[in-house]
Coordinates of C-alpha atoms in Angstrom, one line a residue:
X1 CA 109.2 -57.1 50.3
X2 CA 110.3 -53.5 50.6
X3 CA 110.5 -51.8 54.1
X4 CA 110.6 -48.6 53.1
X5 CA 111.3 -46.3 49.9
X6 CA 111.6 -43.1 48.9
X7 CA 108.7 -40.5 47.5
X8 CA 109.3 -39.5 43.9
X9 CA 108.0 -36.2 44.2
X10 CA 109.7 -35.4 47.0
X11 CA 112.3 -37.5 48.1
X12 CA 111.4 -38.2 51.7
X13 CA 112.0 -41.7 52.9
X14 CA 109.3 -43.3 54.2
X15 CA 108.5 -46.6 55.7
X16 CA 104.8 -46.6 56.4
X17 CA 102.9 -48.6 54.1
X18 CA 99.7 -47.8 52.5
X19 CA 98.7 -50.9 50.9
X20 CA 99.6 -53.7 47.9
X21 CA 98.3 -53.9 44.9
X22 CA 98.8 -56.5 41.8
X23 CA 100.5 -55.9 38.1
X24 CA 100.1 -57.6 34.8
X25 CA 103.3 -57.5 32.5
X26 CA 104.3 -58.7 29.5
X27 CA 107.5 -60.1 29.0
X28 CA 109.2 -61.0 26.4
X29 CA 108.2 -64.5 25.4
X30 CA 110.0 -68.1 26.6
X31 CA 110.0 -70.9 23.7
X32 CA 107.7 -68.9 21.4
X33 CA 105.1 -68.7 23.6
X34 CA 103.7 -65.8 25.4
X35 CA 105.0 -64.9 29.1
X36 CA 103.3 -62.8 31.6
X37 CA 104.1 -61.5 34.7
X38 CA 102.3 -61.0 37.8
X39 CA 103.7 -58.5 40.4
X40 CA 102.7 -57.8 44.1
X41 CA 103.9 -54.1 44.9
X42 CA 103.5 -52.1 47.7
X43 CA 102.3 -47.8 48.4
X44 CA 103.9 -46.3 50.9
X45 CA 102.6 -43.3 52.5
X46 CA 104.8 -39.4 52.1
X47 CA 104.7 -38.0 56.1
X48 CA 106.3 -34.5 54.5
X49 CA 103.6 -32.3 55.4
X50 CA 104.9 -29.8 52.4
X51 CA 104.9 -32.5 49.8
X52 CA 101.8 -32.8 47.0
X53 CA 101.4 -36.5 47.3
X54 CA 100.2 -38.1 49.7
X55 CA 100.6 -41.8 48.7
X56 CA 103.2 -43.4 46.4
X57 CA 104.0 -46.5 44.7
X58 CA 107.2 -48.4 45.1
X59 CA 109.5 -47.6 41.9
X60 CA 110.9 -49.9 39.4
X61 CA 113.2 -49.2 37.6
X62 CA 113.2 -51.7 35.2
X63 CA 109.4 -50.7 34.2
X64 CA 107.8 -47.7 33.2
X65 CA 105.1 -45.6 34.9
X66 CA 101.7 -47.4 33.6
X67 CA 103.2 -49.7 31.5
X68 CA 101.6 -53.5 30.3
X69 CA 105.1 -54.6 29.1
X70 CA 108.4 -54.7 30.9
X71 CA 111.0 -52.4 29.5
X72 CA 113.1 -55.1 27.5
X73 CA 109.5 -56.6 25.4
X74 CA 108.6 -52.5 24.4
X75 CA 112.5 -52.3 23.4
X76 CA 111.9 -55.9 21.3
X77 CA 108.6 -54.3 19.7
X78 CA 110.4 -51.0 19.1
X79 CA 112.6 -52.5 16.7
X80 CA 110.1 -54.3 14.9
X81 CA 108.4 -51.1 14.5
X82 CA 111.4 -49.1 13.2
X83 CA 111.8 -51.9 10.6
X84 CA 108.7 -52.8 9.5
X85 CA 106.3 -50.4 10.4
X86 CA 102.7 -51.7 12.2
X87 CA 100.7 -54.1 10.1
X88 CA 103.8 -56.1 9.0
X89 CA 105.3 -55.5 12.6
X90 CA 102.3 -56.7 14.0
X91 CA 102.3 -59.8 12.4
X92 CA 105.9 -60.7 12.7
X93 CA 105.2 -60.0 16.5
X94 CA 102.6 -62.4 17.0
X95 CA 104.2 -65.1 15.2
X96 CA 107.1 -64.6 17.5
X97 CA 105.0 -65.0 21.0
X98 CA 104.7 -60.9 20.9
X99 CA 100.8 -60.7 20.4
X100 CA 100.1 -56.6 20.1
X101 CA 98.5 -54.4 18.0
X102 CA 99.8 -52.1 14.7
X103 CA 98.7 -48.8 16.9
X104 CA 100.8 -50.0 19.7
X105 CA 104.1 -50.2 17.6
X106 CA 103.7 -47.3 15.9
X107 CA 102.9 -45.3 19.1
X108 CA 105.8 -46.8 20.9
X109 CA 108.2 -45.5 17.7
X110 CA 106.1 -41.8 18.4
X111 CA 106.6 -41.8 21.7
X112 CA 110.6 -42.2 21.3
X113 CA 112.6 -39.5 22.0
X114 CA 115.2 -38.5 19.5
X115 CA 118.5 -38.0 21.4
X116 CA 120.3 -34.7 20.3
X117 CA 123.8 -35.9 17.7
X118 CA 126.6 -34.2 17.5
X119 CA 127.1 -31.8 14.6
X120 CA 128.6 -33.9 11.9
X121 CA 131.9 -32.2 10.3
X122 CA 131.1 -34.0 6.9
X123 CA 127.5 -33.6 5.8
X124 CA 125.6 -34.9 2.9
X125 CA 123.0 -33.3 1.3
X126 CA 120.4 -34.8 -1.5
X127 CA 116.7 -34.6 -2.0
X128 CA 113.8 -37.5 -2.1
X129 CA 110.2 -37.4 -3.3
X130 CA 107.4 -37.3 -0.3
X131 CA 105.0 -37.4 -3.6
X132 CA 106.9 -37.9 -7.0
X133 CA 106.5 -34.7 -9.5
X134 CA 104.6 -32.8 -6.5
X135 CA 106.5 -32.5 -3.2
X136 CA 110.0 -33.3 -2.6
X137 CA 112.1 -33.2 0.5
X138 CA 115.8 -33.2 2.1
X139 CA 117.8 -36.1 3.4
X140 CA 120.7 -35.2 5.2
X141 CA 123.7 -37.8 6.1
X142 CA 126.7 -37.4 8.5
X143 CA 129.1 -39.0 5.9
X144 CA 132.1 -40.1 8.3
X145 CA 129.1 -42.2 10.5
X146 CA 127.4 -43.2 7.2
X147 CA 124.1 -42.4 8.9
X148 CA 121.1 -40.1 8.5
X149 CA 120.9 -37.2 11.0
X150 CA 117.8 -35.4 9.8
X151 CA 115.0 -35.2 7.5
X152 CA 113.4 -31.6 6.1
X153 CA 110.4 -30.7 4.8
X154 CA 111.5 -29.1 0.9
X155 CA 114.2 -28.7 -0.9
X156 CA 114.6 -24.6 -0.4
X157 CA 118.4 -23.0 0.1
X158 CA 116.1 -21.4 3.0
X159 CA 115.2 -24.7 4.9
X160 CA 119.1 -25.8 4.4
X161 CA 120.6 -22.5 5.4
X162 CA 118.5 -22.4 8.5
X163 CA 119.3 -26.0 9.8
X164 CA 123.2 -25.4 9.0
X165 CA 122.8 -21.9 11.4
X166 CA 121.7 -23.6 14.3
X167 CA 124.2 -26.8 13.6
X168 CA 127.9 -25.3 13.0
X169 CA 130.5 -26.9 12.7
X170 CA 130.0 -28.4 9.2
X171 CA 133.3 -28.0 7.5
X172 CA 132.9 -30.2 4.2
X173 CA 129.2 -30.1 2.5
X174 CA 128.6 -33.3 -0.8
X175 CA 125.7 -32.4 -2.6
X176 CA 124.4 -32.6 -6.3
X177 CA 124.4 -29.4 -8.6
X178 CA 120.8 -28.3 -7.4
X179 CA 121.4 -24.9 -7.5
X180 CA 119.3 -24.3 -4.2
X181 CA 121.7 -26.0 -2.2
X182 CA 124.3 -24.5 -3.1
X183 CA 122.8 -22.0 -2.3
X184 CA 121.5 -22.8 1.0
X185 CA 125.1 -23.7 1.8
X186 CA 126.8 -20.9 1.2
X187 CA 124.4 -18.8 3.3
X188 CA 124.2 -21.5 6.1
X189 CA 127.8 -22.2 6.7
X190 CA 130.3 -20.2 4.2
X191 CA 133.3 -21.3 5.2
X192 CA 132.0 -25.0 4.8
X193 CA 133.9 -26.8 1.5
X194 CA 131.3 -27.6 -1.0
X195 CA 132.1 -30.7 -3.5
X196 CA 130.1 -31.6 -6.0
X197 CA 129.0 -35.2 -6.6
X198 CA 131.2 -37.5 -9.2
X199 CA 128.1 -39.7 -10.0
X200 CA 126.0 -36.8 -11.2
X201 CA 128.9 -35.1 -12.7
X202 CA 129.2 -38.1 -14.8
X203 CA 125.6 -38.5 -15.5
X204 CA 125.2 -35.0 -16.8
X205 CA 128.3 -35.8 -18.8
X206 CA 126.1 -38.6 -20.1
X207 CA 123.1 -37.0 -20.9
X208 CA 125.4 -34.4 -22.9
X209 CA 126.2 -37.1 -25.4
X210 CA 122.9 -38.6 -25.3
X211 CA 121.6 -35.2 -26.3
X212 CA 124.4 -35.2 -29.0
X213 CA 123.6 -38.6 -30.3
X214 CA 119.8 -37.8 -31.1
X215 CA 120.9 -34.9 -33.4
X216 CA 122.6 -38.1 -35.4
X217 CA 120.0 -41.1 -35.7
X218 CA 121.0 -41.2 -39.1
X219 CA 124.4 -42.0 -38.9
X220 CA 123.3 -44.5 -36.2
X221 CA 121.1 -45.8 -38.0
X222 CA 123.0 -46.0 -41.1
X223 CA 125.9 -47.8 -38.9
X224 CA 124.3 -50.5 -37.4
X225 CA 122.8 -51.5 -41.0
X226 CA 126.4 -51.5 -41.7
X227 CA 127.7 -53.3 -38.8
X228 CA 124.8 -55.7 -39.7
X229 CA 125.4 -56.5 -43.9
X230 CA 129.3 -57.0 -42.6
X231 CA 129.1 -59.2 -40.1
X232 CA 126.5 -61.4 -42.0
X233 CA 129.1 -61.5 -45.5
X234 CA 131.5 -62.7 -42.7
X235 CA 129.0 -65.6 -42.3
X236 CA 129.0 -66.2 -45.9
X237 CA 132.9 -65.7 -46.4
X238 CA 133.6 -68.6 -47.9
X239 CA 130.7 -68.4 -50.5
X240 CA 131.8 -64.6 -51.4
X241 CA 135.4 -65.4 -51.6
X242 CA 134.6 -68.5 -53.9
X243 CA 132.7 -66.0 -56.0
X244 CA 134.8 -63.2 -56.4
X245 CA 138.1 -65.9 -57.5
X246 CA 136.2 -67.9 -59.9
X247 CA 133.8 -65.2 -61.1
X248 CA 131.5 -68.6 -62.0
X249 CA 128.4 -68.6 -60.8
X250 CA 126.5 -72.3 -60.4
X251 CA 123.2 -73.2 -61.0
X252 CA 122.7 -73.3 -56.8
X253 CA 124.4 -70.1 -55.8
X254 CA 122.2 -66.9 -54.0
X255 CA 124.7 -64.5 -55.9
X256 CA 124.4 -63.1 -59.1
X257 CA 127.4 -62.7 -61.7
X258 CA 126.8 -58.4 -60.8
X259 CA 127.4 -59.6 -57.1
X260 CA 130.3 -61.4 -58.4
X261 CA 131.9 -58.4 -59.9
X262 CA 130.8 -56.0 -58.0
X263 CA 132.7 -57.9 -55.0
X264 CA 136.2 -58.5 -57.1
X265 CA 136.0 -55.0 -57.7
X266 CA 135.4 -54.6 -53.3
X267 CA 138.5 -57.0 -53.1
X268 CA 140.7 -55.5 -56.2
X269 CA 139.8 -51.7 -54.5
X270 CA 141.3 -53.0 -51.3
X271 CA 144.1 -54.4 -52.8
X272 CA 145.3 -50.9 -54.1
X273 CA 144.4 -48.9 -51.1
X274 CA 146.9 -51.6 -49.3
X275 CA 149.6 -51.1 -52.2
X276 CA 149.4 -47.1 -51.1
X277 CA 147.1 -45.6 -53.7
X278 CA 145.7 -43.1 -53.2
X279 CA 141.5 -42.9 -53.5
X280 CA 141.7 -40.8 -56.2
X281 CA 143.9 -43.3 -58.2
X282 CA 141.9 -45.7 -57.6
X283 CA 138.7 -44.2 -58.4
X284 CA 140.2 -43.7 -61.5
X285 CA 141.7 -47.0 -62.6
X286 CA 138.0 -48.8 -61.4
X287 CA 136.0 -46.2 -62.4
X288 CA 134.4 -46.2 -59.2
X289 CA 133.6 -42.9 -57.5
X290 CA 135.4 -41.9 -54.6
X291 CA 132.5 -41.9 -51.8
X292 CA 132.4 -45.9 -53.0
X293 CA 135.7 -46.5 -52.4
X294 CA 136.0 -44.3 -48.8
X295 CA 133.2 -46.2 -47.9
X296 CA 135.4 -49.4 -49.1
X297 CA 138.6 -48.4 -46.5
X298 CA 136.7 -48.8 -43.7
X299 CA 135.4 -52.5 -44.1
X300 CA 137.0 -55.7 -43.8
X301 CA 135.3 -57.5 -46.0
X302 CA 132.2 -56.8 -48.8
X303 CA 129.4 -55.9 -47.6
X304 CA 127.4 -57.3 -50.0
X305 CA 124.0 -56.3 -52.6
X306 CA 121.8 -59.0 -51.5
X307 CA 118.3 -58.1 -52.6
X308 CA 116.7 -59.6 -49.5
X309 CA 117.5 -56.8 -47.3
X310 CA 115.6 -54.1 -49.5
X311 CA 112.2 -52.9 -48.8
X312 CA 109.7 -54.6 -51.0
X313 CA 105.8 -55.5 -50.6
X314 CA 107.3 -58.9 -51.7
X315 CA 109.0 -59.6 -48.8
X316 CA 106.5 -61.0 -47.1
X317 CA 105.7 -63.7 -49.4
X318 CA 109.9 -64.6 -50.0
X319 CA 109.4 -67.8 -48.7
X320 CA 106.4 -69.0 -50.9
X321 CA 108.0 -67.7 -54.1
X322 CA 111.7 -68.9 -53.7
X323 CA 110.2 -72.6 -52.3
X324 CA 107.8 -72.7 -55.2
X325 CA 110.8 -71.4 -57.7
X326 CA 112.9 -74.1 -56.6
X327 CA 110.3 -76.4 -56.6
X328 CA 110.5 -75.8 -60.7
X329 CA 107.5 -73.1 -60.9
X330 CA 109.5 -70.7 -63.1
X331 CA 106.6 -68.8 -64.9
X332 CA 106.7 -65.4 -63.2
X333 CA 103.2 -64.5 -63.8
X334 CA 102.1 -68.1 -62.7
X335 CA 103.9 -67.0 -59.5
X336 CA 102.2 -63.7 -59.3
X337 CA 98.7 -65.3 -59.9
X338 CA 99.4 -67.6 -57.0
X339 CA 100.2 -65.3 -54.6
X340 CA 97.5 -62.8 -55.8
X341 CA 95.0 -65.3 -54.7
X342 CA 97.0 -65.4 -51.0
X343 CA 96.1 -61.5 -50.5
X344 CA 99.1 -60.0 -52.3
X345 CA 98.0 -56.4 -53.5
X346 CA 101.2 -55.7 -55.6
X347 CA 101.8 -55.6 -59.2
X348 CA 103.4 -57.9 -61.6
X349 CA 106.3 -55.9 -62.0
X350 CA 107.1 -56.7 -58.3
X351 CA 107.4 -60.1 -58.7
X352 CA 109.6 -59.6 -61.9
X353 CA 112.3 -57.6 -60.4
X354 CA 112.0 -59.8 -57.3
X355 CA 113.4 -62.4 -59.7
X356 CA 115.4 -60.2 -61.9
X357 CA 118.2 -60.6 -58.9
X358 CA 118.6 -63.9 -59.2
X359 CA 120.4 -66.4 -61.7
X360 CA 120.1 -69.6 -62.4
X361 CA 117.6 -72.8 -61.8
X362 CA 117.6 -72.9 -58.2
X363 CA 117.8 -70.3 -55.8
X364 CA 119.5 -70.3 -52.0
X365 CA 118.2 -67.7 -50.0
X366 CA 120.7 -65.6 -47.4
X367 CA 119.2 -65.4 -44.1
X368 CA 117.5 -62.5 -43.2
X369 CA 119.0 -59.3 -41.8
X370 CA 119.4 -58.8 -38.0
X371 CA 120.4 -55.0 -37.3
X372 CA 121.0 -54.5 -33.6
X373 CA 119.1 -50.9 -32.0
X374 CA 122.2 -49.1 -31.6
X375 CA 120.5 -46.5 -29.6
X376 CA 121.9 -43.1 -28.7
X377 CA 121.3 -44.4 -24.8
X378 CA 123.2 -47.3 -25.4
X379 CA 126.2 -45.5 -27.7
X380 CA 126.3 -42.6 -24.6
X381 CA 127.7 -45.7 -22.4
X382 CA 130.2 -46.7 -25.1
X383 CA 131.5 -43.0 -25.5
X384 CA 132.4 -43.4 -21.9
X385 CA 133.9 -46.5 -21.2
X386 CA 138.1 -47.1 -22.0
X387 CA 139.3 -49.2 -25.6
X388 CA 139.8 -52.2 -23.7
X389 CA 136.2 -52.1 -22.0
X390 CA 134.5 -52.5 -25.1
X391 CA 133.5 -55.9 -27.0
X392 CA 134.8 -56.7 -30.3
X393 CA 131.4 -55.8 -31.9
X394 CA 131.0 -52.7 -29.9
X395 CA 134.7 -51.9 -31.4
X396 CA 133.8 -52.5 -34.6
X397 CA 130.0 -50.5 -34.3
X398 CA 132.4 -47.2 -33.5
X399 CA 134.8 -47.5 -36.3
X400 CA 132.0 -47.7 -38.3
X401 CA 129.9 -44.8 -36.3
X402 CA 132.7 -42.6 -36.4
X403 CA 133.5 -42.7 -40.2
X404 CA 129.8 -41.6 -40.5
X405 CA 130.2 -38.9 -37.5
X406 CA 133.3 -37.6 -37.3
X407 CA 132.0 -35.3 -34.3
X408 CA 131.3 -38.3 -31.7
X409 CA 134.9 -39.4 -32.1
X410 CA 135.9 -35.9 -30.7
X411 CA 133.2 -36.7 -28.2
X412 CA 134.5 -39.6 -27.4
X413 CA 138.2 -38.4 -26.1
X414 CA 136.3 -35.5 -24.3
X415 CA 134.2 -38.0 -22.1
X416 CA 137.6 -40.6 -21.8
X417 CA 139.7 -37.6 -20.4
X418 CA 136.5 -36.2 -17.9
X419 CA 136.3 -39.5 -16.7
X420 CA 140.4 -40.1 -16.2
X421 CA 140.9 -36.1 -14.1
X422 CA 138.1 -37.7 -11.7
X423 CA 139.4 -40.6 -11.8
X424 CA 143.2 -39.9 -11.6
X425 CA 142.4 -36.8 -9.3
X426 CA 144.2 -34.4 -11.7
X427 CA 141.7 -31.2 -10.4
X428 CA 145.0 -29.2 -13.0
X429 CA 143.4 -30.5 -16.1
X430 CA 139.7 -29.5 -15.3
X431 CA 140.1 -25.9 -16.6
X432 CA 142.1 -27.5 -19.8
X433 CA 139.0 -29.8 -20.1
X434 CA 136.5 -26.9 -20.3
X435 CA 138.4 -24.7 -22.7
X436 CA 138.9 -27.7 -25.1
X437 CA 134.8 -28.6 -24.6
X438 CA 133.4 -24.8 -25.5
X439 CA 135.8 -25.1 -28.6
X440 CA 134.6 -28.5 -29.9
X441 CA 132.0 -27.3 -31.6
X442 CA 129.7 -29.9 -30.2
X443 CA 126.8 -27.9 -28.8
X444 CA 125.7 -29.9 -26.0
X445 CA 129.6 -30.5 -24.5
X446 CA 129.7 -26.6 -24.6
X447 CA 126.3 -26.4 -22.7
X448 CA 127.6 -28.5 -20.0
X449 CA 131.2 -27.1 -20.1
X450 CA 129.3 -24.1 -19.3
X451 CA 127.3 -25.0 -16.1
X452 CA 131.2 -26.4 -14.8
X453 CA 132.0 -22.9 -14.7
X454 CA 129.3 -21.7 -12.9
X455 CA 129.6 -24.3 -10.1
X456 CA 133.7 -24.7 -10.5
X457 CA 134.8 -24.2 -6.9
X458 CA 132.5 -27.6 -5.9
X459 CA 133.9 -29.7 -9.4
X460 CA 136.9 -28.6 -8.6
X461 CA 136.6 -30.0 -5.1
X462 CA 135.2 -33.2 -6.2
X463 CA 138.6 -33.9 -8.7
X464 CA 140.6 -33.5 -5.4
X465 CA 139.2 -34.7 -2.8
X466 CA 137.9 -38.2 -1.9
X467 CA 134.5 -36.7 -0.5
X468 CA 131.7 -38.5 -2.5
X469 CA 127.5 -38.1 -2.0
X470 CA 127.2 -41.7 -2.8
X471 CA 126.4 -42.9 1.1
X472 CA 123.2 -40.5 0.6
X473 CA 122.3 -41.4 -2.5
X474 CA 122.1 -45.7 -0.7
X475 CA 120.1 -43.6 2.3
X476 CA 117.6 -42.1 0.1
X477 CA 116.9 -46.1 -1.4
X478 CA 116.4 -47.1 1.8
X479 CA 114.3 -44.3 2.4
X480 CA 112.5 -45.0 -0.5
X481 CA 111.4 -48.3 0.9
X482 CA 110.4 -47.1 3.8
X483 CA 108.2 -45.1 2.1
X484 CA 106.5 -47.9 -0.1
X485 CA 106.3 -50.1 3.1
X486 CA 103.6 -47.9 4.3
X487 CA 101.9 -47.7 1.4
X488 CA 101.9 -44.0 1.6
X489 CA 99.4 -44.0 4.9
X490 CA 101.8 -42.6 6.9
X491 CA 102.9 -38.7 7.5
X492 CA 106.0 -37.2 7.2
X493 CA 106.5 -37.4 11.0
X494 CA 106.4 -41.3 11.1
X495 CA 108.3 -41.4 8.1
X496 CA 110.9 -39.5 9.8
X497 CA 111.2 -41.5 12.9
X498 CA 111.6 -44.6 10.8
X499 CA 114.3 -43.2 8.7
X500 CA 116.4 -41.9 11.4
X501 CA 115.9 -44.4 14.7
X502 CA 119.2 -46.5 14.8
X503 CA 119.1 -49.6 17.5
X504 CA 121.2 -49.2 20.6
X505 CA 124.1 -51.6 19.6
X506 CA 126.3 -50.3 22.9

């Protein structure tokens, strides 16, 4: 027991005691199970007639001022809180021998005092959504300690500007192109280096193509039904190649003697081109027009005139008519009767020509078909990425693509050398790069080539120097699951405690 101690208001020692009294505590817990502490402590009377208090209890230092837990069971709870918020945290407490309630946590994470950081030098700026569409906020991140420092209310140059007067020392500033913070930057602290982020310098790049590509579906279109009828004659090489030597079409063949010649006249065109004629030579010793035989240079093998893959109303019923043609049905009207009484709506003409592609007594049906969706999302990507990145397919869909669109194969080197001056650091080729963009004649290269120049000092930046906004952008995902955690029942205020309490790991 204590003989004497010392009056907190005051500091008068004294040794006259008042009386005991007892305290309940809980502590952190011993095998799972729940521990509690029971303390005897003493009052002690203050003789200094000036002081206010008359009576005092004996400090502890190891336990707050009206407490019910000791110091190291509220620090256990307080990371709980941080992490999981109070309904989850409350569980995961009691389960651990920590029985308390979800207002407890989350007044324990109110109640704790933010300690004052140091100004960071490097400071990373990027917004969040506190409601998606409606109202959106700032993050800010000291990059070097690859932590959050602060959040604000908005995304206004104002709210920045004002929190970078009242925190210099910021010399380098990442951020995205949102014009209000670069804004808010250069009023906040000008002589701070702004640098732009690589990842949504790329992505705009990217959205520039995409924007390019949906002025030519067509030609994407057209491509991948190209890329398709190729690579299923490659299938069926054998077959074609058999056809096109012999010129001698069987009684169980899917080709008709047209196929037949239309494909020695595919394989003689090649031949030529090879030999070093020239298309209009050719065109003339085939009599085939030149558009056919362009079209012809830029495939491997023949594409092919397989009836199957045209629109028809007959289509649907292919499989009954060729099964019942083989079968030994060959009365065309018979056939049309038949499938009349199914549901079939067409004429008899339909079935006729239907036939009319095929020779012969039986009849061996190609597979059907499969084009690929070669979107203008997914051909953005392919603009972007290096030769040696791409598939063999993905090679072949350009070649293809780009005889149809000369203009994405311009498109293409543009993105390849944006992607090399951030990637090589070559900041010297980014004016070169702009120039050769707003003379392409692609509309939407231009567009973006333009807002480069209005936000060059920070692009320029981000070519030279290693600076990147990426630690924000894993900040705001973390942030962002917070958020959901709390199933939006929480204010701003908790939110921001959350996001920015760190665990004392001295």
């Amino acid at each position: 027991m204590a003989t004497s101690a010392s009056c907190p208001k005051c500091g008068n020692l004294s040794s006259r005691q008042h009386s005991r009294y007892r305290r309940k505590l809980a502590d952190l817990p011993w095998a799972g199970k729940p521990v509690t502490v029971y303390l005897q402590l003493q009052r002690f009377f203050c003789d200094h007639s000036l002081c206010p208090q008359k009576t005092f209890a004996l400090p502890l230092a190891s336990i707050f001022r009206y407490a019910r837990q000791t110091s190291r069971l509220q620090y256990q709870l307080l990371l709980i809180a941080s992490q999981l918020g109070g309904r989850a945290g409350a569980r995961l407490a009691s389960l651990l021998g920590m029985p308390t309630s979800r207002d407890i946590l989350l007044r324990l994470l109110m109640q704790q005092p933010q300690d004052p950081l140091p100004p960071p030098k490097v400071l990373g700026v990027d917004d969040w959504s506190l409601k998606k569409g409606t109202t959106y906020a700032t993050i800010l991140v000291d990059i070097e300690k690859q932590r959050p420092i602060e959040l604000l209310p908005g995304r206004e140059a104002e709210t920045l500007a004002t929190w970078l007067k009242h925190h210099p020392g910021v010399e380098v500033i990442t951020r995205d192109r949102a014009s209000s913070y670069a804004e808010g930057a250069s009023k906040g602290a000008p002589n701070a280096l702004q640098v732009a982020d690589r990842w949504h310098l790329l992505k705009n790049l990217g959205e520039a193509l995409k924007r390019m590509l949906e002025k030519h579906t067509v030609q994407l279109i057209t491509s991948a039904r190209e890329l398709a009828e190729t690579q299923q004659q490659v299938k069926h090489q054998e077959q074609i190649a058999l056809s096109a030597q012999t010129e001698v079409v069987g009684p169980s063949v899917s080709l008709s003697s047209a196929t037949a010649t239309y494909a020695l006249r595919f394989y003689e065109a090649k031949r030529l081109l090879s030999e070093g004629y020239s298309m209009r030579a050719v065109s003339r010793m085939l009599s085939m027009s030149r558009k056919t035989i362009d079209r012809y240079r830029h495939l491997e093998t023949y594409p092919g005139k397989s009836f199957s893959n045209r629109s028809s109303t007959v289509l649907p019923r292919k499989k009954y008519l060729i099964e019942r043609w083989n079968a030994g049905t060959h009365n065309r009207k018979q056939l049309w009767l038949e499938i009349r009484a199914q549901g079939f709506t067409g004429n008899y003409l339909c079935v006729q020509r239907f036939f009319a592609h095929f020779k012969g007594a039986e009849i061996v049906s190609l597979p059907e078909l499969e084009i690929k969706n070669w979107s203008s999302s997914r051909v953005q990507f392919l603009l972007s990425k290096p030769q040696d990145q791409l598939t063999e397919e993905e090679q072949k869909f350009l070649k293809v693509f780009f005889h149809h669109c000369p203009q994405a194969k311009l498109a293409q080197k543009l993105a390849l050398d944006f992607h090399a001056i951030f990637r090589e650091k070559r900041a010297q080729d980014l004016q070169i790069w702009i120039r050769q963009a707003k003379t392409s004649g692609i509309t939407a290269l231009k567009n973006f080539a333009t807002g480069l120049e209005s936000d060059y000092a920070a692009v320029e930046a981000a070519a030279t120097y290693a600076w990147s906004n990426g630690p924000v952008e894993g900040h705001v995902n973390r942030l962002k699951l917070i958020k959901r955690q709390m199933f939006g029942r929480a204010g701003f205020e908790l939110l921001r405690k959350r996001v920015l309490f760190y665990p004392d790991t001295g």
